[in-house]
mmCIF file of C-alpha atoms in Angstrom:
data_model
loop_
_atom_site.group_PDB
_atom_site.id
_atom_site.type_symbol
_atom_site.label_atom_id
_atom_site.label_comp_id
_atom_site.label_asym_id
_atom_site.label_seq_id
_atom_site.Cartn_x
_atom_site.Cartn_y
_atom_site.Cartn_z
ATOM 1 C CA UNK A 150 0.000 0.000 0.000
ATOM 2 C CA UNK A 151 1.239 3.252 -0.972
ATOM 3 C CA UNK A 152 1.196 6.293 0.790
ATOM 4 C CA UNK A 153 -1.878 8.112 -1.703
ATOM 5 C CA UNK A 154 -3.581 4.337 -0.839
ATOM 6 C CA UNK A 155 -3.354 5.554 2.892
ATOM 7 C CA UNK A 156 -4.411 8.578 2.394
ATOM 8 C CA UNK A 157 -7.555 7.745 0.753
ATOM 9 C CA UNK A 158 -8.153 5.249 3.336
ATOM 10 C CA UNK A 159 -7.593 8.040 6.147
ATOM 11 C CA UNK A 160 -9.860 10.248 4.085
ATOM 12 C CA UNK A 161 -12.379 7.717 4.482
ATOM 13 C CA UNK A 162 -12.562 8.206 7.915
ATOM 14 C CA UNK A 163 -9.693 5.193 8.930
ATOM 15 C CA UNK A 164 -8.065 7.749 11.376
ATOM 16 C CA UNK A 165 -5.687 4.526 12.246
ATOM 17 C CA UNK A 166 -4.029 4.681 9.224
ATOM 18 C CA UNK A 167 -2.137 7.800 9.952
ATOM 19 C CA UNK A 168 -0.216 5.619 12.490
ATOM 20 C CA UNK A 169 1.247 4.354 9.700
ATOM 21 C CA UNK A 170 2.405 7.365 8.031
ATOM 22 C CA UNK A 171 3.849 8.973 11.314
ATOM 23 C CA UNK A 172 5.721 5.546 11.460
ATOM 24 C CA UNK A 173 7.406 6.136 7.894
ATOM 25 C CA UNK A 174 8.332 9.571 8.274
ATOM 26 C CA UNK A 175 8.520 10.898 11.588
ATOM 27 C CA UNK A 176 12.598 10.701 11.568
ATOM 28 C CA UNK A 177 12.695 12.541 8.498
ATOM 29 C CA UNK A 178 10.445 14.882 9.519
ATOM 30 C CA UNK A 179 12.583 15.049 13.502
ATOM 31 C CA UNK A 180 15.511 15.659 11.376
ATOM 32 C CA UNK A 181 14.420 18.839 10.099
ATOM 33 C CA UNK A 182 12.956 20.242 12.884
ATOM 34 C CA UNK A 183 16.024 19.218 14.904
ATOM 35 C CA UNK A 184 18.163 21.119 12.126
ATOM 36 C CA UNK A 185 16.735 24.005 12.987
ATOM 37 C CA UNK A 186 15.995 24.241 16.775
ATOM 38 C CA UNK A 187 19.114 22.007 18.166
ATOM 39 C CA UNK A 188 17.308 20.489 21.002
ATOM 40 C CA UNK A 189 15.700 17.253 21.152
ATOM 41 C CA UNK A 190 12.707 18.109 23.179
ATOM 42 C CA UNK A 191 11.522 21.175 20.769
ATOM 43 C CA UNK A 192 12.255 18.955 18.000
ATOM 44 C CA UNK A 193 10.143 16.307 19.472
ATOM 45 C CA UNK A 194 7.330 19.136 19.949
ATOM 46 C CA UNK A 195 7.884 20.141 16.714
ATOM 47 C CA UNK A 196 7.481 16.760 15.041
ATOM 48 C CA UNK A 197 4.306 16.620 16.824
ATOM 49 C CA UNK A 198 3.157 19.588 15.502
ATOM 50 C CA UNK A 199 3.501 19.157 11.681
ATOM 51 C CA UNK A 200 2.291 15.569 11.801
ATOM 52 C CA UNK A 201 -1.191 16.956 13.338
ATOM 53 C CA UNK A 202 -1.265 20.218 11.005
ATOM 54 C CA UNK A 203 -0.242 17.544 8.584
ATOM 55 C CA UNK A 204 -3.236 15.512 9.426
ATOM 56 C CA UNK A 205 -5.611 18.338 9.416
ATOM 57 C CA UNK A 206 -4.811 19.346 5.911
ATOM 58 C CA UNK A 207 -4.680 15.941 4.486
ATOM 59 C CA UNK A 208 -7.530 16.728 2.470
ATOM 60 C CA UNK A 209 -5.412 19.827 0.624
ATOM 61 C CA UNK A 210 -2.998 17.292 -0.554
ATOM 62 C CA UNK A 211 -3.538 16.576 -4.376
ATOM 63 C CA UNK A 212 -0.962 14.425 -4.898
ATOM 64 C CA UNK A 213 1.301 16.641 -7.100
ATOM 65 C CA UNK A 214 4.031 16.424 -5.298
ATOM 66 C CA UNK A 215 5.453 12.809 -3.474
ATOM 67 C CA UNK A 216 3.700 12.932 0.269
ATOM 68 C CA UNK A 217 7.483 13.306 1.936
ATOM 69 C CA UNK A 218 8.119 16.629 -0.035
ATOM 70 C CA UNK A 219 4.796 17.927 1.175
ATOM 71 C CA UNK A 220 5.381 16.735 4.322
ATOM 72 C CA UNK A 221 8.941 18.559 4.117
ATOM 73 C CA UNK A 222 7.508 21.643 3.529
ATOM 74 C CA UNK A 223 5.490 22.067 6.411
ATOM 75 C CA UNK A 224 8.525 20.481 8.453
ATOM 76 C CA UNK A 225 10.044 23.718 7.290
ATOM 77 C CA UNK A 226 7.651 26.008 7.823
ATOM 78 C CA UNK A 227 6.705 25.217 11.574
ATOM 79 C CA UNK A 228 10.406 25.161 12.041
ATOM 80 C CA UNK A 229 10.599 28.795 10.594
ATOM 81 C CA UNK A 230 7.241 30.108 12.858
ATOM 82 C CA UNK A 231 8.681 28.261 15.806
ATOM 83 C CA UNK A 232 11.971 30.072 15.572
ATOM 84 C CA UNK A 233 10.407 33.400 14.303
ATOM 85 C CA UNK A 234 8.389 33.441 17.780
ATOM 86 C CA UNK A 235 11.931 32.908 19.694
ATOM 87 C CA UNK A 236 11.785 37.057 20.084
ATOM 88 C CA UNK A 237 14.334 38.817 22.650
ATOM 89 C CA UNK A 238 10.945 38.345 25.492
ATOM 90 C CA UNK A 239 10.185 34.629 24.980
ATOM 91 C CA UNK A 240 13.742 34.196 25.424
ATOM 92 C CA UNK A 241 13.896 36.294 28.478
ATOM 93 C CA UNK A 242 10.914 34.576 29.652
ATOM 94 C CA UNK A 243 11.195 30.842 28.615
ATOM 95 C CA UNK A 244 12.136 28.026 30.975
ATOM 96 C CA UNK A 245 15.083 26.984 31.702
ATOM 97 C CA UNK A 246 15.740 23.519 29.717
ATOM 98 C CA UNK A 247 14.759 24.649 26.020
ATOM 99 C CA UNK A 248 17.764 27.060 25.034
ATOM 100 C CA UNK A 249 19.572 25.533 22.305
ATOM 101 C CA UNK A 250 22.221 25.459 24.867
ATOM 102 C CA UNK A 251 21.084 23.921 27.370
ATOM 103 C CA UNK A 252 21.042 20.682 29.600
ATOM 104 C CA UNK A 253 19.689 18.612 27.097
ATOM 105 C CA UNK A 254 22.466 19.413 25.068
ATOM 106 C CA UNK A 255 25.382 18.617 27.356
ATOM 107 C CA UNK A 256 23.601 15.474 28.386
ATOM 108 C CA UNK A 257 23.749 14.561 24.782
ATOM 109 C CA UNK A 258 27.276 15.989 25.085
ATOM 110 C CA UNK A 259 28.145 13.993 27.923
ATOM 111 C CA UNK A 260 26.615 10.686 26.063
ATOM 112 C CA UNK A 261 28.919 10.767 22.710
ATOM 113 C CA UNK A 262 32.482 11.741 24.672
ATOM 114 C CA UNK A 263 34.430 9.866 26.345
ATOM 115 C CA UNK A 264 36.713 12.515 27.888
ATOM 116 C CA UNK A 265 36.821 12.346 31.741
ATOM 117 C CA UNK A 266 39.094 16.070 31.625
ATOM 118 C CA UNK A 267 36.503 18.775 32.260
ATOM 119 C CA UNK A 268 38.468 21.700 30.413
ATOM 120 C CA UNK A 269 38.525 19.764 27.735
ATOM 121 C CA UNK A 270 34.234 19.106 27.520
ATOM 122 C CA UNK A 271 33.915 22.965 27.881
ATOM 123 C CA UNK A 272 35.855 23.695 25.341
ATOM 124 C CA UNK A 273 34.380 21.362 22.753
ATOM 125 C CA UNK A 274 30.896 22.644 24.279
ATOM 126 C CA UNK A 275 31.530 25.888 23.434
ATOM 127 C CA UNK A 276 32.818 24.414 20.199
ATOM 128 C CA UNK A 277 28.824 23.319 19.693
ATOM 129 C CA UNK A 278 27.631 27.088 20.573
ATOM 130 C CA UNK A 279 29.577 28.411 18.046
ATOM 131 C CA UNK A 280 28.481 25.953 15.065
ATOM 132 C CA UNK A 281 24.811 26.601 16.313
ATOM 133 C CA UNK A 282 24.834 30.309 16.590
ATOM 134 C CA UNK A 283 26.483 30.199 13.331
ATOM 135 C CA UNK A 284 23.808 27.996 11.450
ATOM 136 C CA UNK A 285 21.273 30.407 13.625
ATOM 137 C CA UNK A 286 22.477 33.450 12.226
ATOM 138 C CA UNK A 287 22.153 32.435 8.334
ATOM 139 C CA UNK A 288 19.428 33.696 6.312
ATOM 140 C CA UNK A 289 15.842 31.900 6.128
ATOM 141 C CA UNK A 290 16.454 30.408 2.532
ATOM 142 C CA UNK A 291 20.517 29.526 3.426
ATOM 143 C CA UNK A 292 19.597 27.747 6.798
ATOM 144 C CA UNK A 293 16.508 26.191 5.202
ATOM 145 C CA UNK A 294 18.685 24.854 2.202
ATOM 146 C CA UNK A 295 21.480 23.507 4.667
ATOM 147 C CA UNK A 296 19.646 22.009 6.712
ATOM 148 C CA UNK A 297 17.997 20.009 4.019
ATOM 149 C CA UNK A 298 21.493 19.174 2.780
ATOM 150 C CA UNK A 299 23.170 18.487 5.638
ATOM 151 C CA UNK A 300 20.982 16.897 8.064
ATOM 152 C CA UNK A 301 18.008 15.104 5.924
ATOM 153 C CA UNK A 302 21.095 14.501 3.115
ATOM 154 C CA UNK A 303 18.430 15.718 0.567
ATOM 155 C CA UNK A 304 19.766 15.961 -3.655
ATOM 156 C CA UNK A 305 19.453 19.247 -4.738
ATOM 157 C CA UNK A 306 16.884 18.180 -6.929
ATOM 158 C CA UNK A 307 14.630 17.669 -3.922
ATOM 159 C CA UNK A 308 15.484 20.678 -1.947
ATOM 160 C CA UNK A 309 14.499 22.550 -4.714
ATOM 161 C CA UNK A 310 11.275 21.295 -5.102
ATOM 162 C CA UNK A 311 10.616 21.670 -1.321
ATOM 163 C CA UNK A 312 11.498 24.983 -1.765
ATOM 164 C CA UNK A 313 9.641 26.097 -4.646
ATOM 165 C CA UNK A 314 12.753 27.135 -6.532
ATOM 166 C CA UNK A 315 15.085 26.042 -9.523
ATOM 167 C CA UNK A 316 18.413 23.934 -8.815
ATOM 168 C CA UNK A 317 20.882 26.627 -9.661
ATOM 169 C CA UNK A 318 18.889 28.718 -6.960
ATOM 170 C CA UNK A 319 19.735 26.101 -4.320
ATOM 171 C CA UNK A 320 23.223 25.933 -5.342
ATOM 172 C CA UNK A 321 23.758 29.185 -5.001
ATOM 173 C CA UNK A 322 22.018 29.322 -1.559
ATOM 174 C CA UNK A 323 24.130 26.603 -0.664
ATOM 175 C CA UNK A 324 27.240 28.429 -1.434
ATOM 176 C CA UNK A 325 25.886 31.403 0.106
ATOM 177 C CA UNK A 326 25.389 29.349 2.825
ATOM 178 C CA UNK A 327 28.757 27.528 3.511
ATOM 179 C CA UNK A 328 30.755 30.664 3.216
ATOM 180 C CA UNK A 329 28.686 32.663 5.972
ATOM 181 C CA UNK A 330 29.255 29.650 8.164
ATOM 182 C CA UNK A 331 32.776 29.624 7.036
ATOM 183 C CA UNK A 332 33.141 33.490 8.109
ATOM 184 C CA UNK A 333 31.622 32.878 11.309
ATOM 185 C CA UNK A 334 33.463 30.455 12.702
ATOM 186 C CA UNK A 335 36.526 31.641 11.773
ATOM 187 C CA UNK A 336 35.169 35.065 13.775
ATOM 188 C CA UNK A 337 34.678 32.521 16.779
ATOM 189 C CA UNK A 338 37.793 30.480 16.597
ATOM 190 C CA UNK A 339 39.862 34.243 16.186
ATOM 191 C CA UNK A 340 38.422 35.142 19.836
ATOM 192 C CA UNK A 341 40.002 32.342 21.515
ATOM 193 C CA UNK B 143 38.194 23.778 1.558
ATOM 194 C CA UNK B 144 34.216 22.152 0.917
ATOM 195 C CA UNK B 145 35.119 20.211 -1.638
ATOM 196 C CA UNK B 146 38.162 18.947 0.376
ATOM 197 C CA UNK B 147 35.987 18.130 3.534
ATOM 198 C CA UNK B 148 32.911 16.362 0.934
ATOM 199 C CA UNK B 149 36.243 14.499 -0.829
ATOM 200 C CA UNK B 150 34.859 16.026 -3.714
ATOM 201 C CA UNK B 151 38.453 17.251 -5.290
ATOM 202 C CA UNK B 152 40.893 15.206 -8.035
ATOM 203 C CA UNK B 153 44.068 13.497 -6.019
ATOM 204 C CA UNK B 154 45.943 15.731 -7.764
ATOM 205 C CA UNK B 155 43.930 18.855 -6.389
ATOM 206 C CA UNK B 156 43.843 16.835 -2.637
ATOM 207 C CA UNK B 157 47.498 16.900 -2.265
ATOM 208 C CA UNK B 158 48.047 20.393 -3.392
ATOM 209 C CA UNK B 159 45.373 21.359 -0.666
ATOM 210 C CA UNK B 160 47.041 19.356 1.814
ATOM 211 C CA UNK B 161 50.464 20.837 0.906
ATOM 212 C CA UNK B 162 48.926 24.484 1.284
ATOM 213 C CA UNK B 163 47.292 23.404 4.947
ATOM 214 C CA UNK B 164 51.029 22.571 6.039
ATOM 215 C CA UNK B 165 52.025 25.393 5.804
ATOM 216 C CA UNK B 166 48.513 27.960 6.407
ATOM 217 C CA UNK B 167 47.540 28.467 9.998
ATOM 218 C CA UNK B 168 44.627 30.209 8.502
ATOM 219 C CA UNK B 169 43.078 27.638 6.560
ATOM 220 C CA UNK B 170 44.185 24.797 8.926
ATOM 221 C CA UNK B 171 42.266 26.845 11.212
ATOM 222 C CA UNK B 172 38.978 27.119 8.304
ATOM 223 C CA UNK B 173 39.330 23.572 7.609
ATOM 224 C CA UNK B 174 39.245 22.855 11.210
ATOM 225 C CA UNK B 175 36.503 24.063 12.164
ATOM 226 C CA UNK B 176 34.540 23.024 9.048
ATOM 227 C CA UNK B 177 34.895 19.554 10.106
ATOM 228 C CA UNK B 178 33.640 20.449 13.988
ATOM 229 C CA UNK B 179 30.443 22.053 12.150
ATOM 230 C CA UNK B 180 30.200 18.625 10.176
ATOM 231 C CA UNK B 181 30.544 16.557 13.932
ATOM 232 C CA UNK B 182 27.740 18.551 15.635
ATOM 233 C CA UNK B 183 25.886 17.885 12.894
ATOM 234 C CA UNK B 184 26.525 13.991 12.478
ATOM 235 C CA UNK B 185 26.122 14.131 16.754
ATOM 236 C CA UNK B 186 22.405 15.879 16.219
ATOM 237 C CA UNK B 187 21.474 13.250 13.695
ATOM 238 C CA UNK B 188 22.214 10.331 15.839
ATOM 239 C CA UNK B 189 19.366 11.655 18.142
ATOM 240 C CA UNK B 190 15.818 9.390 17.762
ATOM 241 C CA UNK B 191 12.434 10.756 17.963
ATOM 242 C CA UNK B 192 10.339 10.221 20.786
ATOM 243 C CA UNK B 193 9.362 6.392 20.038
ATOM 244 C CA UNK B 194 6.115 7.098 21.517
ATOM 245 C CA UNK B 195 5.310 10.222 18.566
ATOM 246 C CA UNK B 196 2.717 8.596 16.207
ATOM 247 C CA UNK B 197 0.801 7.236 19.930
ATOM 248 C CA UNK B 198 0.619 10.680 20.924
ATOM 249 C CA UNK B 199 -0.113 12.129 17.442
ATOM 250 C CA UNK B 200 -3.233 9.849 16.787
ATOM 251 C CA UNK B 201 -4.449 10.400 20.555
ATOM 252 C CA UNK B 202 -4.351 14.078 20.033
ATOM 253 C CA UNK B 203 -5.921 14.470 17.159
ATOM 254 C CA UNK B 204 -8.522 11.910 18.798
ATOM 255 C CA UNK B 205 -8.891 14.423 21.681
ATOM 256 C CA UNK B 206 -9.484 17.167 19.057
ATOM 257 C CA UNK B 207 -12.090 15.836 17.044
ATOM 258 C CA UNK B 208 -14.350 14.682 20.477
ATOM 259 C CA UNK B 209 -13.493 18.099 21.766
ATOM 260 C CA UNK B 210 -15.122 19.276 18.814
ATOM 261 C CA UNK B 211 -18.473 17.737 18.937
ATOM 262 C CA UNK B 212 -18.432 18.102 23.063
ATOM 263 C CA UNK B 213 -18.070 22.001 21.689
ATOM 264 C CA UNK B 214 -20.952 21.819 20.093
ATOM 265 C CA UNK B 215 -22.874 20.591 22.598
ATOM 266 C CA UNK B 216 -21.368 22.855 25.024
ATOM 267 C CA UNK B 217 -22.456 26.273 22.853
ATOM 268 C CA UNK B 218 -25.917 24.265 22.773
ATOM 269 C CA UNK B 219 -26.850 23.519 26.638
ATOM 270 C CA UNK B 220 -27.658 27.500 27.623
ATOM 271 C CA UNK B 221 -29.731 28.031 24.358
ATOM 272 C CA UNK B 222 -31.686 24.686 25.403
ATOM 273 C CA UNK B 223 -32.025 25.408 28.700
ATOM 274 C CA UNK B 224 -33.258 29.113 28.251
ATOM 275 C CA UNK B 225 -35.280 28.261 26.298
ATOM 276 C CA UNK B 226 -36.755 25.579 28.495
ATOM 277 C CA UNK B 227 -37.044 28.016 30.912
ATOM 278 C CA UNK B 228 -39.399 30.553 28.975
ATOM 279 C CA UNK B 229 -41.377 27.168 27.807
ATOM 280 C CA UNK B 230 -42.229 26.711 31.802
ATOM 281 C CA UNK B 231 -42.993 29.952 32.753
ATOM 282 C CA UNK B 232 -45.486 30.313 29.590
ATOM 283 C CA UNK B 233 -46.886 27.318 30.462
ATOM 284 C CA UNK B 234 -47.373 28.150 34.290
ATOM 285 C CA UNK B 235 -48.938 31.854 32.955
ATOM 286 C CA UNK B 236 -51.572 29.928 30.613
ATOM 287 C CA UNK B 237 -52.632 27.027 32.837
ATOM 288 C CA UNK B 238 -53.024 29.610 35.691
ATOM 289 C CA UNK B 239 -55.329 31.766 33.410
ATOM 290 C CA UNK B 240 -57.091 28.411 32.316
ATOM 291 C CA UNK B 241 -57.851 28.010 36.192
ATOM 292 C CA UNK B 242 -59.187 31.294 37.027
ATOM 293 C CA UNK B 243 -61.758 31.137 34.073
ATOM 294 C CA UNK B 244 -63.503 27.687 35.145
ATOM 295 C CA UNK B 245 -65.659 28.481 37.450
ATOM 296 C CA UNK B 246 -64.065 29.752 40.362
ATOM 297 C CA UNK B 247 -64.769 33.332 39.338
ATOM 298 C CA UNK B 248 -67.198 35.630 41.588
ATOM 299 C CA UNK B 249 -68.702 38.825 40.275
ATOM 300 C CA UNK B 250 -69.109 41.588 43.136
ATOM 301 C CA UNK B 251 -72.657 41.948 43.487
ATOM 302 C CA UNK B 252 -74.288 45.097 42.622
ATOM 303 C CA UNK B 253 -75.172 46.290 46.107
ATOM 304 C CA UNK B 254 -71.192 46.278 46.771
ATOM 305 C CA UNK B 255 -70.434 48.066 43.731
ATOM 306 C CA UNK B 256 -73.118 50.794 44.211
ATOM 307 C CA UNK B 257 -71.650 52.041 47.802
ATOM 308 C CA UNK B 258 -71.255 55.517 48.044
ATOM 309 C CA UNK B 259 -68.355 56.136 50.501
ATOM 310 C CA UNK B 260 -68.455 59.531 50.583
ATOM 311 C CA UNK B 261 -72.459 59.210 52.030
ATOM 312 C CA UNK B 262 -70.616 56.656 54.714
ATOM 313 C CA UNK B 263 -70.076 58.040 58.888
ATOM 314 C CA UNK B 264 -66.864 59.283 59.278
ATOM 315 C CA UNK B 265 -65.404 57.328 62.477
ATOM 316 C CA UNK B 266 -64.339 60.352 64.121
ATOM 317 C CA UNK B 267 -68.395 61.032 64.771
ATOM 318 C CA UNK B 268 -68.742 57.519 66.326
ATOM 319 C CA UNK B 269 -65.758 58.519 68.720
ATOM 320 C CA UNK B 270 -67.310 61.752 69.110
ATOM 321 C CA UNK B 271 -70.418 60.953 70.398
#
């Protein structure tokens, strides 16, 4: 059975069937989100959140497009709102335990390094900060593009589809893209 | 220095790069940190989603669609019971009007309605006298 095949069925009123759509793509659709928030909880959130707006627009979907690449593009865009509403107050105000720095992170930290010598986790901590503030300081289009590229591994082909744009487009973005990063981490490694 | 990281150059091309790092602080230091940005991401993708997601997803949306018929019925339950209310109190005002008309009625009789009161002793002349 094919994903249209279980959409018609869902359309039918066979509100199980989703299940099996969330199954298929909900660590593609993590992947993204995670690309662009840098925490596993808000990802998680996140994922939960497109796979319900998802479900209440199932009816919009014609088909046009393959099911993951409309899928993908609301991955995108609830990553873009979520991080759009992450003003200078919410920040202020937000609990502790959702910064993209945060716990979370250093437990994740703590679970891929060996390294018993505590200089030497804050410095490759800080080493995280600075290649998340950089990928948080690129342009909507350049993150959006490297994140489909570099976490969901996505052809160019596909990325430009998702995005609604032509392949030279995304090449250029993605060019755009890995010299900004370049630039800033090179501004972070000369403070040290 | 991309192309280098993605392996993407000729050998030929690969050694000269190497050669140049030798011997460039700078773009040791560029190519250095490229490959940290391309850990931290290879580190974020190990991560898993929350192996209960597509659970929660279907139970929310189950929760969504009963809240909206409950909704409906909520919005409905004041409308029902005012009008109810004005039902009972129209019926109470016509059965009490059916009640008073059956027979229970008394007209005044005509000596009470032809008393003059002004032709009436004032009580002050019974206390007078």
């Amino acid at each position: 059975m094919d994903d249209k095949d279980i959409i018609a069925l869902i359309l039918k009123g066979d509100r199980e069937k989703y299940r099996l759509l969330v199954e298929k793509y909900q660590q593609m659709v993590f992947r993204t989100c995670l690309g662009f928030v840098h925490n596993k909880e808000d990802a998680d959130d996140l994922t939960q959140d497109v796979f319900i707006r998802a479900y209440q627009s199932l009816s919009g979907f014609k088909g046009n497009s393959a099911f993951s690449t409309w899928l993908y593009r609301i991955a995108v865009n609830a990553s873009l709102n979520r991080i759009r509403k992450k003003s200078p107050l919410n920040i202020l105000f937000r609990k502790p335990g959702r910064t993209s720095a945060n716990i979370k992170e250093e437990e994740f930290f703590y679970q891929l390094k060996d390294e018993d010598n505590p200089e030497e986790i804050l410095i490759r901590e800080e080493h995280i900060k600075w290649v998340h503030r950089a990928l948080e300081s690129l342009p909507e289009k350049q993150r959006t593009a490297i994140v489909l590229s570099k976490y969901d591994e996505l052809p160019q082909k596909e990325i430009a589809e998702i995005m609604k744009i032509s392949e030279g487009a995304v090449e250029a973005l993605l060019q755009r893209a890995k010299r900004n990063l370049r630039l800033k981490l090179g501004a972070s490694q000369k403070k040290i | 220095m991309d192309a280098y990281r993605e392996e993407k150059l000729s050998p030929d091309m690969k050694a000269l790069v190497e050669d140049h790092i030798r011997s460039c602080s700078e773009c040791a230091g560029i190519l250095r940190m490229g490959i940290l940005a391309d850990k931290v991401i290879e580190r974020e993708k190990q991560l898993e989603p929350d192996p209960y997601l597509s659970t929660r997803v279907i139970g929310l949306i189950e929760s969504s669609e009963n809240k909206a018929e409950t909704g409906f019925i909520t919005i409905l339950r004041p409308v029902l019971m005012t009008l109810s209310l004005a039902a009972a109190v129209f019926f109470g005002i016509v059965l009490g009007n059916l009640t008073r008309t059956s027979g229970n009625f008394q007209p005044i009789p005509v000596e009470l309605a032809l008393i003059n009161d002004s032709a009436m002793e004032s009580i002050e002349v019974l206390s007078i006298e």
